[in-house]
Short mmCIF file of C-alpha atoms and ligand atoms in Angstrom, two decimals:
data_model
loop_
_atom_site.label_atom_id
_atom_site.label_comp_id
_atom_site.label_asym_id
_atom_site.label_seq_id
_atom_site.Cartn_x
_atom_site.Cartn_y
_atom_site.Cartn_z
CA MET A 246 10.38 45.99 -16.92
CA THR A 247 10.94 47.11 -20.51
CA ARG A 248 10.76 50.80 -21.34
CA ASN A 249 7.56 50.23 -23.35
CA ALA A 250 5.76 48.24 -20.66
CA ASN A 251 6.80 50.89 -18.20
CA SER A 252 5.41 53.78 -20.25
CA ASN A 253 2.18 51.82 -20.86
CA LEU A 254 1.70 51.35 -17.16
CA SER A 255 2.65 54.97 -16.51
CA ALA A 256 -0.01 56.12 -19.01
CA GLN A 257 -2.65 53.82 -17.49
CA MET A 258 -1.94 55.13 -14.01
CA ALA A 259 -2.04 58.74 -15.20
CA LYS A 260 -5.57 58.04 -16.48
CA TRP A 261 -6.70 56.67 -13.10
CA ARG A 262 -5.08 59.63 -11.36
CA SER A 263 -7.57 62.00 -12.96
CA ASP A 264 -10.30 60.33 -10.84
CA PHE A 265 -8.90 62.00 -7.70
CA PRO A 266 -10.17 65.57 -7.16
CA VAL A 267 -7.83 66.24 -4.22
CA LEU A 268 -4.82 65.70 -6.44
CA GLN A 269 -5.91 68.39 -8.90
CA GLN A 270 -5.22 71.36 -6.64
CA ASN A 271 -2.40 73.68 -5.66
CA ILE A 272 -1.06 73.76 -2.12
CA ASN A 273 1.08 76.75 -1.16
CA GLY A 274 1.05 77.84 -4.78
CA HIS A 275 2.32 74.53 -6.18
CA PRO A 276 0.54 71.51 -7.62
CA LEU A 277 0.03 69.09 -4.72
CA VAL A 278 2.55 66.25 -4.59
CA TYR A 279 0.87 63.86 -2.19
CA LEU A 280 3.37 61.40 -0.72
CA ASP A 281 1.63 60.61 2.58
CA ASN A 282 -0.44 57.67 1.40
CA GLY A 283 0.74 55.50 4.28
CA ALA A 284 -1.17 57.77 6.64
CA SER A 285 -4.25 58.08 4.44
CA SER A 286 -4.74 57.71 0.71
CA GLN A 287 -7.05 59.90 -1.37
CA ARG A 288 -10.55 58.99 -2.55
CA PRO A 289 -11.55 58.62 -6.19
CA LEU A 290 -14.81 60.06 -7.53
CA ALA A 291 -16.34 56.56 -7.52
CA VAL A 292 -16.05 56.44 -3.72
CA ILE A 293 -17.19 60.03 -3.22
CA GLU A 294 -20.15 59.36 -5.53
CA ALA A 295 -21.09 56.10 -3.75
CA GLU A 296 -21.25 57.94 -0.43
CA ARG A 297 -23.18 60.84 -1.97
CA HIS A 298 -25.65 58.46 -3.64
CA TYR A 299 -26.26 56.71 -0.34
CA ALA A 300 -26.84 60.00 1.50
CA SER A 301 -29.05 61.36 -1.30
CA HIS A 302 -31.16 58.29 -2.06
CA LEU A 303 -30.73 55.39 0.35
CA HIS A 304 -30.09 56.71 3.81
CA SER A 305 -32.00 54.84 6.48
CA ASN A 306 -31.07 52.56 9.37
CA VAL A 307 -30.08 49.00 8.52
CA HIS A 308 -31.41 45.63 9.70
CA ARG A 309 -34.52 47.03 11.33
CA GLY A 310 -37.08 48.74 9.14
CA VAL A 311 -39.83 46.95 7.26
CA HIS A 312 -39.99 49.97 4.98
CA SER A 313 -38.40 49.98 1.55
CA LEU A 314 -35.69 52.53 2.24
CA SER A 315 -34.34 50.51 5.14
CA ALA A 316 -34.32 47.42 2.94
CA LEU A 317 -32.38 49.32 0.25
CA ALA A 318 -29.87 50.62 2.80
CA THR A 319 -29.48 47.12 4.24
CA ASP A 320 -28.91 45.66 0.77
CA ALA A 321 -26.21 48.25 0.02
CA PHE A 322 -24.54 47.73 3.41
CA GLU A 323 -24.57 43.94 3.16
CA GLY A 324 -23.46 44.20 -0.47
CA ALA A 325 -20.37 46.04 0.77
CA ARG A 326 -19.72 43.22 3.24
CA GLU A 327 -19.84 40.75 0.36
CA SER A 328 -17.35 42.94 -1.59
CA VAL A 329 -14.98 42.80 1.37
CA ARG A 330 -15.43 39.02 1.65
CA ARG A 331 -14.59 38.56 -2.02
CA PHE A 332 -11.61 40.94 -1.81
CA LEU A 333 -10.10 38.96 1.08
CA ASN A 334 -11.33 35.59 -0.21
CA ALA A 335 -12.94 34.85 3.16
CA ARG A 336 -15.19 31.78 3.27
CA SER A 337 -18.27 33.61 4.51
CA THR A 338 -19.60 37.09 5.27
CA ARG A 339 -20.03 35.83 8.83
CA GLU A 340 -16.27 36.28 9.05
CA ILE A 341 -16.36 39.97 8.02
CA ILE A 342 -16.97 42.44 10.84
CA PHE A 343 -17.17 46.16 10.20
CA THR A 344 -15.28 48.30 12.70
CA ARG A 345 -14.01 51.89 12.81
CA GLY A 346 -10.61 50.81 11.53
CA THR A 347 -7.48 48.79 12.19
CA THR A 348 -7.11 50.14 15.72
CA GLU A 349 -10.64 49.20 16.71
CA SER A 350 -10.33 45.77 15.08
CA ILE A 351 -7.22 44.98 17.12
CA ASN A 352 -8.82 46.27 20.32
CA LEU A 353 -11.83 44.06 19.63
CA VAL A 354 -9.66 40.94 19.38
CA ALA A 355 -7.47 41.96 22.33
CA GLN A 356 -10.47 42.51 24.58
CA SER A 357 -12.73 39.70 23.40
CA TYR A 358 -10.24 36.96 22.52
CA GLY A 359 -7.55 38.17 24.92
CA GLY A 360 -10.02 38.86 27.71
CA SER A 361 -11.52 35.38 27.51
CA GLN A 362 -8.38 33.34 26.73
CA LEU A 363 -5.48 34.96 28.56
CA ARG A 364 -4.46 33.69 31.99
CA ALA A 365 -1.64 34.66 34.33
CA GLY A 366 1.67 33.43 32.92
CA ASP A 367 0.44 33.35 29.30
CA GLU A 368 2.22 35.23 26.54
CA ILE A 369 1.34 37.28 23.46
CA LEU A 370 4.05 37.50 20.80
CA ILE A 371 4.48 40.60 18.63
CA THR A 372 7.49 42.10 16.79
CA THR A 373 9.64 45.21 17.13
CA LEU A 374 8.08 46.55 13.91
CA GLU A 375 4.58 47.17 15.22
CA HIS A 376 2.49 50.32 15.03
CA HIS A 377 1.34 51.42 18.51
CA SER A 378 -2.12 50.08 17.60
CA ASN A 379 -0.66 46.58 17.58
CA ILE A 380 1.25 47.06 20.82
CA VAL A 381 -0.89 48.96 23.30
CA PRO A 382 -4.10 46.84 23.11
CA TRP A 383 -1.97 43.74 23.85
CA GLN A 384 -0.20 45.48 26.72
CA MET A 385 -3.61 46.31 28.17
CA ALA A 386 -4.91 42.75 27.71
CA CYS A 387 -1.71 41.28 29.20
CA LYS A 388 -1.88 43.62 32.18
CA ALA A 389 -5.50 42.68 32.89
CA ALA A 390 -4.69 38.95 32.80
CA GLY A 391 -1.21 38.96 34.35
CA ALA A 392 0.19 37.78 31.01
CA THR A 393 3.43 38.88 29.34
CA LEU A 394 4.07 40.64 26.03
CA LYS A 395 7.03 39.15 24.11
CA VAL A 396 8.69 41.03 21.27
CA ALA A 397 10.58 39.37 18.40
CA ALA A 398 13.69 41.22 17.22
CA ILE A 399 14.51 42.82 13.86
CA ASN A 400 17.86 43.29 12.09
CA ARG A 401 19.48 46.54 10.92
CA ARG A 402 17.74 46.31 7.56
CA GLY A 403 14.39 46.32 9.35
CA GLU A 404 13.60 42.68 8.67
CA LEU A 405 12.09 40.33 11.19
CA ASP A 406 14.67 38.10 12.85
CA LEU A 407 12.96 34.74 12.39
CA ALA A 408 15.36 33.01 14.80
CA SER A 409 14.26 35.41 17.53
CA PHE A 410 10.62 34.85 16.60
CA LYS A 411 11.05 31.05 16.78
CA ALA A 412 12.87 31.31 20.10
CA LEU A 413 10.07 33.39 21.64
CA LEU A 414 7.23 31.20 20.37
CA SER A 415 6.60 29.07 23.45
CA PRO A 416 4.04 26.69 24.92
CA ARG A 417 2.75 29.75 26.80
CA THR A 418 2.09 31.78 23.63
CA ARG A 419 -1.64 32.32 23.19
CA LEU A 420 -1.56 34.58 20.14
CA VAL A 421 0.88 36.02 17.61
CA ALA A 422 0.06 39.55 16.40
CA THR A 423 2.23 41.08 13.69
CA SER A 424 2.09 43.68 10.98
CA HIS A 425 2.01 42.41 7.40
CA VAL A 426 3.87 45.52 6.22
CA SER A 427 5.70 47.94 8.54
CA ASN A 428 4.39 51.51 8.35
CA ALA A 429 7.67 53.04 9.52
CA LEU A 430 10.07 51.10 7.26
CA GLY A 431 8.01 49.45 4.53
CA SER A 432 9.32 45.95 5.32
CA VAL A 433 7.03 43.14 4.18
CA LEU A 434 7.04 40.51 6.90
CA PRO A 435 7.34 36.78 6.09
CA VAL A 436 3.77 36.16 7.15
CA ALA A 437 3.45 32.70 5.54
CA GLN A 438 6.37 31.47 7.64
CA ILE A 439 5.06 33.23 10.73
CA VAL A 440 1.64 31.58 10.36
CA ALA A 441 3.17 28.13 9.68
CA LEU A 442 5.45 28.35 12.72
CA ALA A 443 2.66 29.57 15.00
CA HIS A 444 0.13 27.02 13.75
CA ALA A 445 2.63 24.19 14.24
CA GLN A 446 2.26 25.04 17.93
CA GLY A 447 -1.50 25.59 17.75
CA VAL A 448 -1.17 29.37 18.17
CA PRO A 449 -3.54 31.66 16.22
CA VAL A 450 -2.16 34.62 14.28
CA LEU A 451 -3.51 38.15 13.83
CA LEU A 452 -2.10 40.09 10.86
CA ASP A 453 -2.25 43.89 10.91
CA GLY A 454 -2.86 44.59 7.25
CA ALA A 455 -3.22 48.39 7.51
CA GLN A 456 -0.18 48.99 5.25
CA ALA A 457 -0.50 45.82 3.17
CA ILE A 458 -4.06 46.15 1.95
CA PRO A 459 -3.46 48.91 -0.66
CA HIS A 460 -0.38 47.19 -2.11
CA LEU A 461 -0.73 43.41 -1.93
CA SER A 462 -3.40 41.00 -3.02
CA ILE A 463 -4.73 39.38 0.16
CA ASP A 464 -6.19 35.89 0.35
CA VAL A 465 -6.93 35.02 3.96
CA GLN A 466 -7.46 31.35 3.11
CA ALA A 467 -4.09 31.09 1.37
CA LEU A 468 -2.43 33.06 4.19
CA ASP A 469 -4.26 30.78 6.64
CA CYS A 470 -4.22 33.61 9.21
CA ASP A 471 -6.84 33.66 11.96
CA PHE A 472 -7.47 37.40 12.03
CA TYR A 473 -6.75 40.05 9.39
CA VAL A 474 -7.44 43.73 10.04
CA PHE A 475 -7.33 46.89 7.95
CA SER A 476 -8.71 50.45 7.56
CA GLY A 477 -10.79 51.89 4.72
CA HIS A 478 -8.94 55.21 4.59
CA LYS A 479 -5.65 53.62 3.53
CA LEU A 480 -7.44 51.78 0.69
CA TYR A 481 -8.82 54.87 -1.12
CA GLY A 482 -11.98 54.56 0.98
CA PRO A 483 -13.64 56.60 3.73
CA ASP A 484 -12.24 57.10 7.21
CA GLY A 485 -14.05 55.74 10.25
CA ILE A 486 -14.60 52.36 8.62
CA GLY A 487 -12.46 49.25 8.83
CA VAL A 488 -12.60 45.50 8.85
CA LEU A 489 -11.90 42.60 11.11
CA TYR A 490 -11.70 39.29 9.30
CA GLY A 491 -11.83 36.40 11.77
CA ARG A 492 -11.85 32.65 11.35
CA GLU A 493 -15.46 31.66 12.01
CA SER A 494 -14.69 28.99 14.64
CA LEU A 495 -12.69 31.51 16.66
CA LEU A 496 -15.27 34.31 16.33
CA GLU A 497 -18.04 31.88 17.35
CA ALA A 498 -16.21 31.07 20.56
CA MET A 499 -15.41 34.70 21.41
CA PRO A 500 -17.70 36.75 23.66
CA PRO A 501 -19.16 40.04 22.37
CA TRP A 502 -17.04 43.03 23.24
CA GLN A 503 -19.60 45.85 23.17
CA GLY A 504 -23.23 45.56 24.14
CA GLY A 505 -26.11 47.37 22.48
CA GLY A 506 -28.58 47.24 19.62
CA ASP A 507 -28.09 44.88 16.68
CA MET A 508 -25.76 42.49 18.55
CA ILE A 509 -28.62 40.83 20.47
CA LEU A 510 -31.39 38.35 19.73
CA THR A 511 -33.43 38.84 22.91
CA VAL A 512 -33.03 41.07 25.92
CA SER A 513 -34.65 40.94 29.33
CA PHE A 514 -33.37 42.25 32.63
CA THR A 515 -32.35 38.75 33.63
CA GLU A 516 -30.84 37.42 30.44
CA THR A 517 -29.66 38.54 27.00
CA THR A 518 -28.99 36.24 24.07
CA TYR A 519 -26.59 37.31 21.36
CA ASN A 520 -27.05 37.65 17.65
CA GLN A 521 -25.29 35.43 15.12
CA LEU A 522 -22.07 36.39 13.35
CA PRO A 523 -21.08 38.93 12.22
CA TYR A 524 -23.69 41.05 14.05
CA LYS A 525 -22.62 39.76 17.48
CA PHE A 526 -19.64 42.13 17.15
CA GLU A 527 -21.46 45.10 15.62
CA ALA A 528 -23.28 46.84 18.47
CA GLY A 529 -25.17 50.00 17.56
CA THR A 530 -25.86 51.67 14.23
CA PRO A 531 -22.82 51.01 12.05
CA HIS A 532 -21.02 53.44 9.73
CA ILE A 533 -23.36 52.58 6.84
CA SER A 534 -22.11 55.14 4.33
CA GLY A 535 -18.52 54.27 5.24
CA ALA A 536 -19.08 50.60 4.51
CA ILE A 537 -20.72 51.47 1.19
CA GLY A 538 -17.82 53.79 0.34
CA LEU A 539 -15.36 51.04 1.23
CA GLY A 540 -17.22 48.63 -1.05
CA ALA A 541 -16.86 51.19 -3.87
CA ALA A 542 -13.13 51.58 -3.11
CA ILE A 543 -12.68 47.83 -3.34
CA ASP A 544 -14.50 47.73 -6.68
CA TYR A 545 -12.31 50.58 -7.91
CA VAL A 546 -9.04 48.98 -6.86
CA THR A 547 -10.16 45.67 -8.33
CA GLN A 548 -10.83 47.40 -11.65
CA ILE A 549 -7.26 48.76 -11.77
CA GLY A 550 -5.93 45.41 -10.60
CA LEU A 551 -3.70 44.94 -7.58
CA LYS A 552 -1.10 43.34 -9.83
CA ASN A 553 -0.83 46.55 -11.90
CA ILE A 554 -0.84 48.66 -8.75
CA ALA A 555 1.96 46.61 -7.16
CA GLU A 556 4.02 46.68 -10.34
CA TRP A 557 3.84 50.45 -10.75
CA GLU A 558 4.43 51.10 -7.06
CA GLN A 559 7.53 48.90 -7.07
CA HIS A 560 8.79 50.93 -9.97
CA LEU A 561 8.19 54.15 -7.99
CA LEU A 562 9.92 52.62 -4.97
CA HIS A 563 13.01 51.66 -6.94
CA HIS A 564 13.23 55.07 -8.59
CA ALA A 565 12.83 56.87 -5.25
CA THR A 566 15.39 54.63 -3.55
CA ALA A 567 17.91 55.13 -6.33
CA GLN A 568 17.43 58.90 -6.58
CA LEU A 569 17.33 59.62 -2.84
CA SER A 570 20.48 57.51 -2.42
CA THR A 571 22.40 59.98 -4.61
CA ILE A 572 21.89 62.72 -2.00
CA GLU A 573 24.89 63.12 0.25
CA GLY A 574 23.99 62.99 3.94
CA LEU A 575 20.69 61.21 3.30
CA THR A 576 20.26 57.81 4.94
CA ILE A 577 17.43 55.45 4.08
CA ILE A 578 16.08 53.76 7.20
CA GLY A 579 14.63 50.34 6.36
CA THR A 580 16.35 48.46 3.57
CA ALA A 581 14.50 45.16 3.72
CA GLU A 582 14.77 42.87 0.72
CA ASP A 583 10.98 42.82 0.39
CA LYS A 584 9.50 46.31 0.73
CA ALA A 585 6.22 48.02 0.03
CA SER A 586 6.28 51.43 -1.64
CA LEU A 587 7.52 53.74 1.07
CA VAL A 588 10.88 55.26 1.92
CA SER A 589 11.80 56.43 5.42
CA PHE A 590 14.91 58.59 5.62
CA THR A 591 16.96 61.09 7.57
CA VAL A 592 19.07 63.97 6.28
CA ASP A 593 22.17 65.03 8.24
CA GLY A 594 21.73 68.39 9.93
CA ILE A 595 18.00 68.78 9.21
CA HIS A 596 15.36 67.62 11.67
CA PRO A 597 12.66 65.62 9.84
CA HIS A 598 9.99 68.08 11.03
CA ASP A 599 11.93 71.00 9.51
CA LEU A 600 12.37 69.05 6.30
CA GLY A 601 8.63 68.26 6.18
CA THR A 602 7.79 71.93 6.73
CA ILE A 603 10.15 73.09 3.97
CA LEU A 604 8.81 70.50 1.50
CA ASP A 605 5.28 71.60 2.31
CA GLN A 606 6.19 75.08 1.04
CA SER A 607 6.65 73.45 -2.37
CA GLY A 608 3.34 71.59 -2.08
CA ILE A 609 5.02 68.28 -1.24
CA ALA A 610 3.24 66.35 1.53
CA ILE A 611 5.31 63.79 3.42
CA ARG A 612 4.99 62.40 6.92
CA THR A 613 7.56 63.15 9.59
CA GLY A 614 7.86 61.89 13.15
CA HIS A 615 7.93 58.54 14.89
CA HIS A 616 5.06 57.19 12.76
CA CYS A 617 3.34 55.77 15.87
CA ALA A 618 6.11 53.20 15.95
CA MET A 619 8.37 54.53 18.72
CA PRO A 620 10.05 51.16 19.39
CA VAL A 621 11.24 51.10 15.75
CA MET A 622 12.72 54.59 16.15
CA GLN A 623 14.36 53.52 19.42
CA PHE A 624 15.87 50.49 17.67
CA PHE A 625 17.52 52.77 15.11
CA GLY A 626 18.43 55.37 17.77
CA LEU A 627 16.40 58.08 16.05
CA PRO A 628 13.72 60.47 17.33
CA ALA A 629 12.01 60.59 13.95
CA THR A 630 12.31 60.06 10.21
CA ALA A 631 10.87 61.64 7.09
CA ARG A 632 8.65 59.23 5.16
CA ALA A 633 7.47 59.37 1.56
CA SER A 634 4.81 56.74 0.88
CA PHE A 635 3.57 56.12 -2.65
CA ALA A 636 0.23 55.16 -4.18
CA PHE A 637 -0.47 54.01 -7.73
CA TYR A 638 -1.44 57.59 -8.70
CA ASN A 639 2.02 58.95 -7.93
CA THR A 640 4.39 59.68 -10.80
CA MET A 641 8.11 59.52 -11.50
CA ASP A 642 8.05 63.27 -11.91
CA GLU A 643 6.69 63.70 -8.38
CA ILE A 644 9.59 61.65 -7.03
CA ASP A 645 12.03 63.83 -8.95
CA GLN A 646 10.36 66.89 -7.37
CA LEU A 647 10.83 65.33 -3.93
CA VAL A 648 14.52 64.74 -4.61
CA THR A 649 15.02 68.30 -5.89
CA ALA A 650 13.19 69.74 -2.87
CA VAL A 651 15.34 67.74 -0.43
CA ARG A 652 18.47 69.06 -2.17
CA SER A 653 17.15 72.65 -1.93
CA ALA A 654 16.44 72.14 1.79
CA GLN A 655 20.07 71.09 2.25
CA HIS A 656 21.21 74.33 0.63
CA LEU A 657 18.99 76.33 3.01
CA PHE A 658 20.59 74.64 6.03
CA ARG A 659 24.17 75.06 4.85
N1 LIG B 158 -1.30 49.50 11.93
C1 LIG B 158 -0.47 49.99 11.00
C2 LIG B 158 0.59 49.12 10.41
C3 LIG B 158 -0.63 51.31 10.56
O1 LIG B 158 0.18 51.79 9.62
C4 LIG B 158 -1.66 52.11 11.13
C5 LIG B 158 -1.83 53.56 10.75
C6 LIG B 158 -2.51 51.53 12.07
C7 LIG B 158 -2.28 50.23 12.46
C8 LIG B 158 -3.66 52.26 12.65
O2 LIG B 158 -4.62 52.48 11.68
P1 LIG B 158 -5.95 53.33 11.99
O3 LIG B 158 -6.62 53.47 10.68
O4 LIG B 158 -6.75 52.55 12.97
O5 LIG B 158 -5.47 54.63 12.56
N2 LIG B 158 -0.65 54.16 10.30
C9 LIG B 158 -0.44 55.47 10.10
C10 LIG B 158 0.74 55.98 9.56
O6 LIG B 158 1.70 55.28 9.21
N3 LIG B 158 0.66 57.31 9.49
O7 LIG B 158 -0.55 57.68 9.95
C11 LIG B 158 -1.23 56.55 10.34
#
């Protein structure tokens, strides 16, 4: 990137940053430097306002009232579903199911698809890089069916070992479930190759897009994946709302996973018939304001442009990697060729939790711990790492502050 293009982008991003009220405050007497976007990103005014407008003017239950307010709420809710469809380039809104988040979306597939398809001796294939949310639901489904969970290996850079993946893909594999981007290391997985290899054997693929959705432009038709899942709160949207995209033919064949209102057509004590997609999988009153907020977040991100976001974030990533690498005793964990904008690291002689606590005194928020990816930590022989994860609203100056604060922490521990 030329210096000019870089400063243009930097200026554009600084303008968008002013839309985020949370970022305009002091924490512990210092301007907040928020570098925990991998856990949850902040919400712009457009999202806050969309939720407020719904609560102030539109609130009513959806899909049931003949009265005008219910029709308005339903229109806003279904409008958000259409925004999600467009964002993912799904063929139909029948393929877009609102859930509470990534975790619930994976549990839905594990219980409904897994529960109906898995037999004793079958296998589910995941990778070493998974978040616990993409491990435990499959362990539970495998246990219930007498099936086995297989785990493809990674290398020391934190990249998927494709040879291991190929070797474990077997005639017994019923589903491949893998993250698109690793939350602990930032590695972007070769999902096109994963899908092609799995489909060559007739095996469907679920992609956990929790960490990919804020950084990469997602086209589920181009990816040709069978399920794609993500959470609103990592995409500048509300918490408690998420999405399951599913290929219509698969969703049609899957049984409902929760019973209740909205997912039925008729109910009697002898027989219940189920509603059409996507409602078959949305029992009970949904998170209406959350869906509307998510729709607003998608509009907002689309306005900035995922291409601009990715470009700026890569610039932040390269700057952070270069600057952190100059610190003696600091080791970056996860050095994949293709990485999203996060850096996991350890510092000799300082436990990540202590480091996180010291940085917090300067108003710098990072995540420390096992990142709900204990098998990744075990692979690297570590109890925990410190993780700085960047969003488009972060600045070069904030990264410099992080680097200075890590150096100061080292002095404290000398
Ligand atoms: N999958 C991945 C790859 C994730 O990063 C996370 C959350 C989840 C699933 C679960 O998402 P949820 O919205 O259902 O909770 N990851 C993190 C993180 O890295 N730090 O805090 C939460």
